[in-house]
Amino acid sequence: MPTALLDLILPPRCAGCDAPGALVCPRCTAELHGEPACRMPTPSPPGLPECWSATGYAGAARRTIIAYKERGRTALARPLAGALALTAAAAAGGRPVTLVPVPSARSAVRRRGHDPVTRLTELAAGCLRAAGWPATVARVLAQRRGVADQAGLNSLQRAANLALAFEVAAGRKGPAVSSWGGAGPVVLVDDIITTGSTLAEAARALREAGVTVPLAVTLAATRRKGESSSP
């Protein structure tokens, strides 16, 4: 039976700590929301926008993200989107936002049965609008070619794997970009930032279409070796 269906018919257990009673318990929700802040990878690839994340990719946050992306617990999209919305609000500093999701690889979408980042982006925009914050979603990025799984690749390998991997979808280029840019900043959205290669490549594709991309937001930032565990 699919995990998403089990979440509907069985008493929920926290994805972060396995405690009964909620999809994400209050303690793990607090850990997931963390402290939205600018967390840039070191070194950062050229062209990387200013990157904000809700928390570090560890503990309850890591377990919850994996459960959502890889274990079919799609009901976790709403609590995760709440953390993403808070991060976008902190990054934008009161301005309206246009959120642009980074598309998943086609093979990953087939394996998972959904595009997790696009779903989170749409829900996060809904959270912002419900709070009175102007937010739109522009699904304008597309994959130009296939890419390999990024797991296990170092920063140079990730950059090579993603080089020229994205483009602005046909029909969204040229004068059309002015119709979805909005009054505030364009904000790239992904789930995790590790080396920054994915977000840098996505930003390049948008800049080539004439779109300025000052910000990116993610749920979590992977800590590099030797980095402090503090936010």
PDB file of C-alpha atoms in Angstrom:
ATOM      1  CA  MET A   1       0.000   0.000   0.000  1.00  0.00           C
ATOM      2  CA  PRO A   2       1.424   3.442  -0.888  1.00  0.00           C
ATOM      3  CA  THR A   3       2.912   5.363   2.024  1.00  0.00           C
ATOM      4  CA  ALA A   4       0.790   8.420   1.205  1.00  0.00           C
ATOM      5  CA  LEU A   5      -2.377   6.328   1.657  1.00  0.00           C
ATOM      6  CA  LEU A   6      -1.114   4.882   4.919  1.00  0.00           C
ATOM      7  CA  ASP A   7      -0.656   8.436   6.224  1.00  0.00           C
ATOM      8  CA  LEU A   8      -4.373   8.991   5.626  1.00  0.00           C
ATOM      9  CA  ILE A   9      -5.766   5.814   7.216  1.00  0.00           C
ATOM     10  CA  LEU A  10      -3.347   5.088  10.066  1.00  0.00           C
ATOM     11  CA  PRO A  11      -2.518   7.219  13.113  1.00  0.00           C
ATOM     12  CA  PRO A  12       0.320   9.489  11.963  1.00  0.00           C
ATOM     13  CA  ARG A  13       3.865   9.250  13.272  1.00  0.00           C
ATOM     14  CA  CYS A  14       6.286  12.135  13.205  1.00  0.00           C
ATOM     15  CA  ALA A  15       8.637  11.987  10.234  1.00  0.00           C
ATOM     16  CA  GLY A  16      11.349  13.621  12.307  1.00  0.00           C
ATOM     17  CA  CYS A  17      11.360  11.480  15.448  1.00  0.00           C
ATOM     18  CA  ASP A  18       8.714   8.731  14.894  1.00  0.00           C
ATOM     19  CA  ALA A  19       6.616   9.906  17.859  1.00  0.00           C
ATOM     20  CA  PRO A  20       2.898   9.126  17.436  1.00  0.00           C
ATOM     21  CA  GLY A  21       0.241  11.786  16.976  1.00  0.00           C
ATOM     22  CA  ALA A  22       1.315  14.099  14.145  1.00  0.00           C
ATOM     23  CA  LEU A  23       2.973  14.104  10.741  1.00  0.00           C
ATOM     24  CA  VAL A  24       5.593  16.415  12.270  1.00  0.00           C
ATOM     25  CA  CYS A  25       5.502  16.935  16.035  1.00  0.00           C
ATOM     26  CA  PRO A  26       5.877  20.425  17.568  1.00  0.00           C
ATOM     27  CA  ARG A  27       9.491  19.816  18.593  1.00  0.00           C
ATOM     28  CA  CYS A  28      10.505  18.648  15.127  1.00  0.00           C
ATOM     29  CA  THR A  29       8.490  21.459  13.514  1.00  0.00           C
ATOM     30  CA  ALA A  30      10.542  23.950  15.505  1.00  0.00           C
ATOM     31  CA  GLU A  31      13.730  22.222  14.333  1.00  0.00           C
ATOM     32  CA  LEU A  32      12.504  22.201  10.733  1.00  0.00           C
ATOM     33  CA  HIS A  33      11.658  25.905  10.801  1.00  0.00           C
ATOM     34  CA  GLY A  34      15.035  26.504  12.400  1.00  0.00           C
ATOM     35  CA  GLU A  35      16.280  30.026  11.909  1.00  0.00           C
ATOM     36  CA  PRO A  36      15.886  31.326   8.322  1.00  0.00           C
ATOM     37  CA  ALA A  37      19.204  32.848   7.338  1.00  0.00           C
ATOM     38  CA  CYS A  38      21.581  33.356   4.449  1.00  0.00           C
ATOM     39  CA  ARG A  39      23.689  30.198   4.195  1.00  0.00           C
ATOM     40  CA  MET A  40      26.107  30.233   1.269  1.00  0.00           C
ATOM     41  CA  PRO A  41      28.264  27.241   0.312  1.00  0.00           C
ATOM     42  CA  THR A  42      32.011  27.695   0.563  1.00  0.00           C
ATOM     43  CA  PRO A  43      33.328  28.060  -2.050  1.00  0.00           C
ATOM     44  CA  SER A  44      30.310  29.376  -3.951  1.00  0.00           C
ATOM     45  CA  PRO A  45      30.064  28.795  -7.709  1.00  0.00           C
ATOM     46  CA  PRO A  46      30.039  31.843 -10.009  1.00  0.00           C
ATOM     47  CA  GLY A  47      26.612  33.350 -10.544  1.00  0.00           C
ATOM     48  CA  LEU A  48      25.059  31.872  -7.406  1.00  0.00           C
ATOM     49  CA  PRO A  49      22.281  34.121  -6.000  1.00  0.00           C
ATOM     50  CA  GLU A  50      22.141  34.988  -2.315  1.00  0.00           C
ATOM     51  CA  CYS A  51      20.912  31.709  -0.789  1.00  0.00           C
ATOM     52  CA  TRP A  52      18.640  31.466   2.241  1.00  0.00           C
ATOM     53  CA  SER A  53      17.614  28.268   4.009  1.00  0.00           C
ATOM     54  CA  ALA A  54      15.339  27.423   6.911  1.00  0.00           C
ATOM     55  CA  THR A  55      17.872  25.259   8.717  1.00  0.00           C
ATOM     56  CA  GLY A  56      20.804  22.878   8.315  1.00  0.00           C
ATOM     57  CA  TYR A  57      20.389  19.539   6.576  1.00  0.00           C
ATOM     58  CA  ALA A  58      20.588  17.388   9.679  1.00  0.00           C
ATOM     59  CA  GLY A  59      18.465  15.761  12.370  1.00  0.00           C
ATOM     60  CA  ALA A  60      14.684  16.013  12.114  1.00  0.00           C
ATOM     61  CA  ALA A  61      14.850  18.314   9.096  1.00  0.00           C
ATOM     62  CA  ARG A  62      16.916  15.825   7.115  1.00  0.00           C
ATOM     63  CA  ARG A  63      14.691  12.883   8.071  1.00  0.00           C
ATOM     64  CA  THR A  64      11.518  14.793   7.168  1.00  0.00           C
ATOM     65  CA  ILE A  65      12.840  15.916   3.782  1.00  0.00           C
ATOM     66  CA  ILE A  66      13.957  12.379   2.907  1.00  0.00           C
ATOM     67  CA  ALA A  67      10.591  10.946   3.969  1.00  0.00           C
ATOM     68  CA  TYR A  68       8.828  13.424   1.687  1.00  0.00           C
ATOM     69  CA  LYS A  69      11.113  13.081  -1.323  1.00  0.00           C
ATOM     70  CA  GLU A  70      12.158   9.448  -1.269  1.00  0.00           C
ATOM     71  CA  ARG A  71       9.684   7.489   0.867  1.00  0.00           C
ATOM     72  CA  GLY A  72       6.371   8.604  -0.557  1.00  0.00           C
ATOM     73  CA  ARG A  73       5.133  10.619   2.429  1.00  0.00           C
ATOM     74  CA  THR A  74       3.655  13.333   0.236  1.00  0.00           C
ATOM     75  CA  ALA A  75       1.408  14.608   3.048  1.00  0.00           C
ATOM     76  CA  LEU A  76       4.571  16.164   4.496  1.00  0.00           C
ATOM     77  CA  ALA A  77       4.484  18.744   1.708  1.00  0.00           C
ATOM     78  CA  ARG A  78       2.357  21.145   3.767  1.00  0.00           C
ATOM     79  CA  PRO A  79       4.547  21.365   6.901  1.00  0.00           C
ATOM     80  CA  LEU A  80       7.654  21.579   4.715  1.00  0.00           C
ATOM     81  CA  ALA A  81       6.064  24.312   2.594  1.00  0.00           C
ATOM     82  CA  GLY A  82       5.384  26.290   5.768  1.00  0.00           C
ATOM     83  CA  ALA A  83       9.108  26.315   6.544  1.00  0.00           C
ATOM     84  CA  LEU A  84       9.874  27.303   2.962  1.00  0.00           C
ATOM     85  CA  ALA A  85       7.356  30.166   3.086  1.00  0.00           C
ATOM     86  CA  LEU A  86       8.895  31.557   6.266  1.00  0.00           C
ATOM     87  CA  THR A  87      12.317  31.447   4.634  1.00  0.00           C
ATOM     88  CA  ALA A  88      11.092  33.206   1.483  1.00  0.00           C
ATOM     89  CA  ALA A  89       9.472  35.913   3.607  1.00  0.00           C
ATOM     90  CA  ALA A  90      12.684  36.455   5.562  1.00  0.00           C
ATOM     91  CA  ALA A  91      14.797  36.554   2.397  1.00  0.00           C
ATOM     92  CA  ALA A  92      12.505  38.967   0.528  1.00  0.00           C
ATOM     93  CA  GLY A  93      12.229  41.367   3.453  1.00  0.00           C
ATOM     94  CA  GLY A  94       8.624  42.410   2.935  1.00  0.00           C
ATOM     95  CA  ARG A  95       8.617  42.566  -0.866  1.00  0.00           C
ATOM     96  CA  PRO A  96       6.291  40.620  -3.186  1.00  0.00           C
ATOM     97  CA  VAL A  97       7.968  37.540  -4.655  1.00  0.00           C
ATOM     98  CA  THR A  98       7.848  35.437  -7.792  1.00  0.00           C
ATOM     99  CA  LEU A  99       8.921  31.906  -6.868  1.00  0.00           C
ATOM    100  CA  VAL A 100      10.602  29.822  -9.575  1.00  0.00           C
ATOM    101  CA  PRO A 101      10.976  26.112  -8.736  1.00  0.00           C
ATOM    102  CA  VAL A 102      14.037  24.211  -9.911  1.00  0.00           C
ATOM    103  CA  PRO A 103      12.658  21.237 -11.869  1.00  0.00           C
ATOM    104  CA  SER A 104      13.566  17.715 -10.832  1.00  0.00           C
ATOM    105  CA  ALA A 105      15.272  15.372 -13.264  1.00  0.00           C
ATOM    106  CA  ARG A 106      12.776  13.522 -15.436  1.00  0.00           C
ATOM    107  CA  SER A 107      14.029  10.169 -14.145  1.00  0.00           C
ATOM    108  CA  ALA A 108      13.514  11.313 -10.550  1.00  0.00           C
ATOM    109  CA  VAL A 109       9.958  12.473 -11.292  1.00  0.00           C
ATOM    110  CA  ARG A 110       9.172   9.064 -12.821  1.00  0.00           C
ATOM    111  CA  ARG A 111      10.661   7.247  -9.830  1.00  0.00           C
ATOM    112  CA  ARG A 112       8.928   9.377  -7.202  1.00  0.00           C
ATOM    113  CA  GLY A 113       5.665   9.898  -9.037  1.00  0.00           C
ATOM    114  CA  HIS A 114       5.748  13.663  -8.459  1.00  0.00           C
ATOM    115  CA  ASP A 115       7.987  16.731  -8.628  1.00  0.00           C
ATOM    116  CA  PRO A 116       8.629  17.503  -4.941  1.00  0.00           C
ATOM    117  CA  VAL A 117      10.131  20.991  -5.323  1.00  0.00           C
ATOM    118  CA  THR A 118       7.399  22.271  -7.631  1.00  0.00           C
ATOM    119  CA  ARG A 119       4.731  21.047  -5.210  1.00  0.00           C
ATOM    120  CA  LEU A 120       6.476  22.710  -2.270  1.00  0.00           C
ATOM    121  CA  THR A 121       6.804  25.954  -4.211  1.00  0.00           C
ATOM    122  CA  GLU A 122       3.109  26.088  -5.042  1.00  0.00           C
ATOM    123  CA  LEU A 123       2.108  25.366  -1.443  1.00  0.00           C
ATOM    124  CA  ALA A 124       4.609  27.902  -0.066  1.00  0.00           C
ATOM    125  CA  ALA A 125       3.169  30.584  -2.356  1.00  0.00           C
ATOM    126  CA  GLY A 126      -0.290  29.704  -1.052  1.00  0.00           C
ATOM    127  CA  CYS A 127       0.934  30.079   2.542  1.00  0.00           C
ATOM    128  CA  LEU A 128       2.350  33.504   1.745  1.00  0.00           C
ATOM    129  CA  ARG A 129      -0.828  34.673   0.025  1.00  0.00           C
ATOM    130  CA  ALA A 130      -2.945  33.430   2.935  1.00  0.00           C
ATOM    131  CA  ALA A 131      -0.822  35.643   5.202  1.00  0.00           C
ATOM    132  CA  GLY A 132      -1.447  38.635   2.929  1.00  0.00           C
ATOM    133  CA  TRP A 133       1.937  38.425   1.203  1.00  0.00           C
ATOM    134  CA  PRO A 134       1.878  38.867  -2.606  1.00  0.00           C
ATOM    135  CA  ALA A 135       3.417  35.713  -4.087  1.00  0.00           C
ATOM    136  CA  THR A 136       3.217  34.050  -7.480  1.00  0.00           C
ATOM    137  CA  VAL A 137       4.759  30.919  -8.978  1.00  0.00           C
ATOM    138  CA  ALA A 138       6.423  30.881 -12.394  1.00  0.00           C
ATOM    139  CA  ARG A 139       7.091  27.360 -13.658  1.00  0.00           C
ATOM    140  CA  VAL A 140       9.379  28.564 -16.412  1.00  0.00           C
ATOM    141  CA  LEU A 141      12.488  26.402 -16.051  1.00  0.00           C
ATOM    142  CA  ALA A 142      12.836  23.160 -17.981  1.00  0.00           C
ATOM    143  CA  GLN A 143      15.561  20.573 -18.338  1.00  0.00           C
ATOM    144  CA  ARG A 144      17.487  20.938 -21.574  1.00  0.00           C
ATOM    145  CA  ARG A 145      19.161  17.548 -21.177  1.00  0.00           C
ATOM    146  CA  GLY A 146      19.362  14.659 -18.764  1.00  0.00           C
ATOM    147  CA  VAL A 147      21.651  14.817 -15.741  1.00  0.00           C
ATOM    148  CA  ALA A 148      23.117  12.129 -13.512  1.00  0.00           C
ATOM    149  CA  ASP A 149      22.206  11.667  -9.864  1.00  0.00           C
ATOM    150  CA  GLN A 150      24.125  14.278  -7.872  1.00  0.00           C
ATOM    151  CA  ALA A 151      24.591  12.054  -4.813  1.00  0.00           C
ATOM    152  CA  GLY A 152      28.247  11.284  -4.210  1.00  0.00           C
ATOM    153  CA  LEU A 153      29.571  13.908  -6.634  1.00  0.00           C
ATOM    154  CA  ASN A 154      32.033  16.555  -5.495  1.00  0.00           C
ATOM    155  CA  SER A 155      31.615  20.246  -6.311  1.00  0.00           C
ATOM    156  CA  LEU A 156      33.518  20.091  -9.611  1.00  0.00           C
ATOM    157  CA  GLN A 157      31.651  16.975 -10.726  1.00  0.00           C
ATOM    158  CA  ARG A 158      28.305  18.545  -9.824  1.00  0.00           C
ATOM    159  CA  ALA A 159      29.117  21.667 -11.812  1.00  0.00           C
ATOM    160  CA  ALA A 160      30.106  19.599 -14.856  1.00  0.00           C
ATOM    161  CA  ASN A 161      27.032  17.396 -14.517  1.00  0.00           C
ATOM    162  CA  LEU A 162      24.722  20.438 -14.492  1.00  0.00           C
ATOM    163  CA  ALA A 163      26.461  22.632 -17.075  1.00  0.00           C
ATOM    164  CA  LEU A 164      23.817  24.010 -19.490  1.00  0.00           C
ATOM    165  CA  ALA A 165      21.262  21.583 -18.047  1.00  0.00           C
ATOM    166  CA  PHE A 166      18.401  24.126 -17.709  1.00  0.00           C
ATOM    167  CA  GLU A 167      16.646  26.507 -20.036  1.00  0.00           C
ATOM    168  CA  VAL A 168      13.625  28.779 -19.911  1.00  0.00           C
ATOM    169  CA  ALA A 169      10.780  26.822 -21.472  1.00  0.00           C
ATOM    170  CA  ALA A 170       9.629  27.646 -24.980  1.00  0.00           C
ATOM    171  CA  GLY A 171       7.058  30.427 -24.989  1.00  0.00           C
ATOM    172  CA  ARG A 172       8.440  31.986 -21.785  1.00  0.00           C
ATOM    173  CA  LYS A 173      11.413  33.779 -23.342  1.00  0.00           C
ATOM    174  CA  GLY A 174      11.874  37.279 -24.709  1.00  0.00           C
ATOM    175  CA  PRO A 175       9.154  39.857 -23.942  1.00  0.00           C
ATOM    176  CA  ALA A 176       7.088  37.204 -22.129  1.00  0.00           C
ATOM    177  CA  VAL A 177       9.395  37.270 -19.113  1.00  0.00           C
ATOM    178  CA  SER A 178       8.094  40.696 -18.108  1.00  0.00           C
ATOM    179  CA  SER A 179       4.647  39.195 -17.582  1.00  0.00           C
ATOM    180  CA  TRP A 180       5.737  36.904 -14.748  1.00  0.00           C
ATOM    181  CA  GLY A 181       8.557  38.812 -13.054  1.00  0.00           C
ATOM    182  CA  GLY A 182       6.191  40.722 -10.741  1.00  0.00           C
ATOM    183  CA  ALA A 183       6.976  43.796  -8.695  1.00  0.00           C
ATOM    184  CA  GLY A 184       9.351  42.064  -6.287  1.00  0.00           C
ATOM    185  CA  PRO A 185      12.382  39.814  -6.686  1.00  0.00           C
ATOM    186  CA  VAL A 186      12.459  36.551  -8.605  1.00  0.00           C
ATOM    187  CA  VAL A 187      13.375  33.836  -6.093  1.00  0.00           C
ATOM    188  CA  LEU A 188      14.691  30.419  -7.098  1.00  0.00           C
ATOM    189  CA  VAL A 189      13.402  27.525  -4.990  1.00  0.00           C
ATOM    190  CA  ASP A 190      15.021  24.153  -4.278  1.00  0.00           C
ATOM    191  CA  ASP A 191      14.838  21.714  -1.389  1.00  0.00           C
ATOM    192  CA  ILE A 192      18.509  21.490  -0.368  1.00  0.00           C
ATOM    193  CA  ILE A 193      21.658  23.428  -1.184  1.00  0.00           C
ATOM    194  CA  THR A 194      24.953  21.538  -1.075  1.00  0.00           C
ATOM    195  CA  THR A 195      27.569  23.027  -3.410  1.00  0.00           C
ATOM    196  CA  GLY A 196      25.212  25.544  -5.042  1.00  0.00           C
ATOM    197  CA  SER A 197      25.771  24.120  -8.551  1.00  0.00           C
ATOM    198  CA  THR A 198      22.073  23.457  -9.233  1.00  0.00           C
ATOM    199  CA  LEU A 199      20.942  26.934  -8.208  1.00  0.00           C
ATOM    200  CA  ALA A 200      23.819  28.606 -10.066  1.00  0.00           C
ATOM    201  CA  GLU A 201      22.888  26.760 -13.267  1.00  0.00           C
ATOM    202  CA  ALA A 202      19.196  27.632 -12.851  1.00  0.00           C
ATOM    203  CA  ALA A 203      20.107  31.286 -12.300  1.00  0.00           C
ATOM    204  CA  ARG A 204      22.263  31.244 -15.452  1.00  0.00           C
ATOM    205  CA  ALA A 205      19.334  29.991 -17.542  1.00  0.00           C
ATOM    206  CA  LEU A 206      17.078  32.747 -16.220  1.00  0.00           C
ATOM    207  CA  ARG A 207      19.679  35.459 -16.751  1.00  0.00           C
ATOM    208  CA  GLU A 208      20.085  34.325 -20.369  1.00  0.00           C
ATOM    209  CA  ALA A 209      16.333  34.933 -20.758  1.00  0.00           C
ATOM    210  CA  GLY A 210      16.722  38.441 -19.378  1.00  0.00           C
ATOM    211  CA  VAL A 211      15.604  37.771 -15.799  1.00  0.00           C
ATOM    212  CA  THR A 212      17.524  39.073 -12.783  1.00  0.00           C
ATOM    213  CA  VAL A 213      17.687  36.489  -9.985  1.00  0.00           C
ATOM    214  CA  PRO A 214      18.942  38.014  -6.725  1.00  0.00           C
ATOM    215  CA  LEU A 215      17.704  35.346  -4.296  1.00  0.00           C
ATOM    216  CA  ALA A 216      17.292  31.616  -3.783  1.00  0.00           C
ATOM    217  CA  VAL A 217      15.585  29.766  -0.930  1.00  0.00           C
ATOM    218  CA  THR A 218      15.782  26.158   0.221  1.00  0.00           C
ATOM    219  CA  LEU A 219      14.511  24.096   3.109  1.00  0.00           C
ATOM    220  CA  ALA A 220      17.979  23.151   4.285  1.00  0.00           C
ATOM    221  CA  ALA A 221      21.661  23.737   3.681  1.00  0.00           C
ATOM    222  CA  THR A 222      24.175  20.914   3.808  1.00  0.00           C
ATOM    223  CA  ARG A 223      27.030  21.692   6.140  1.00  0.00           C
ATOM    224  CA  ARG A 224      30.497  21.257   4.676  1.00  0.00           C
ATOM    225  CA  LYS A 225      33.301  19.413   6.435  1.00  0.00           C
ATOM    226  CA  GLY A 226      34.670  21.413   9.329  1.00  0.00           C
ATOM    227  CA  GLU A 227      31.710  23.783   9.435  1.00  0.00           C
ATOM    228  CA  SER A 228      30.093  24.635  12.772  1.00  0.00           C
ATOM    229  CA  SER A 229      26.733  23.023  13.521  1.00  0.00           C
ATOM    230  CA  SER A 230      25.261  26.364  14.568  1.00  0.00           C
ATOM    231  CA  PRO A 231      22.878  28.109  12.087  1.00  0.00           C
TER     232      PRO A 231
END
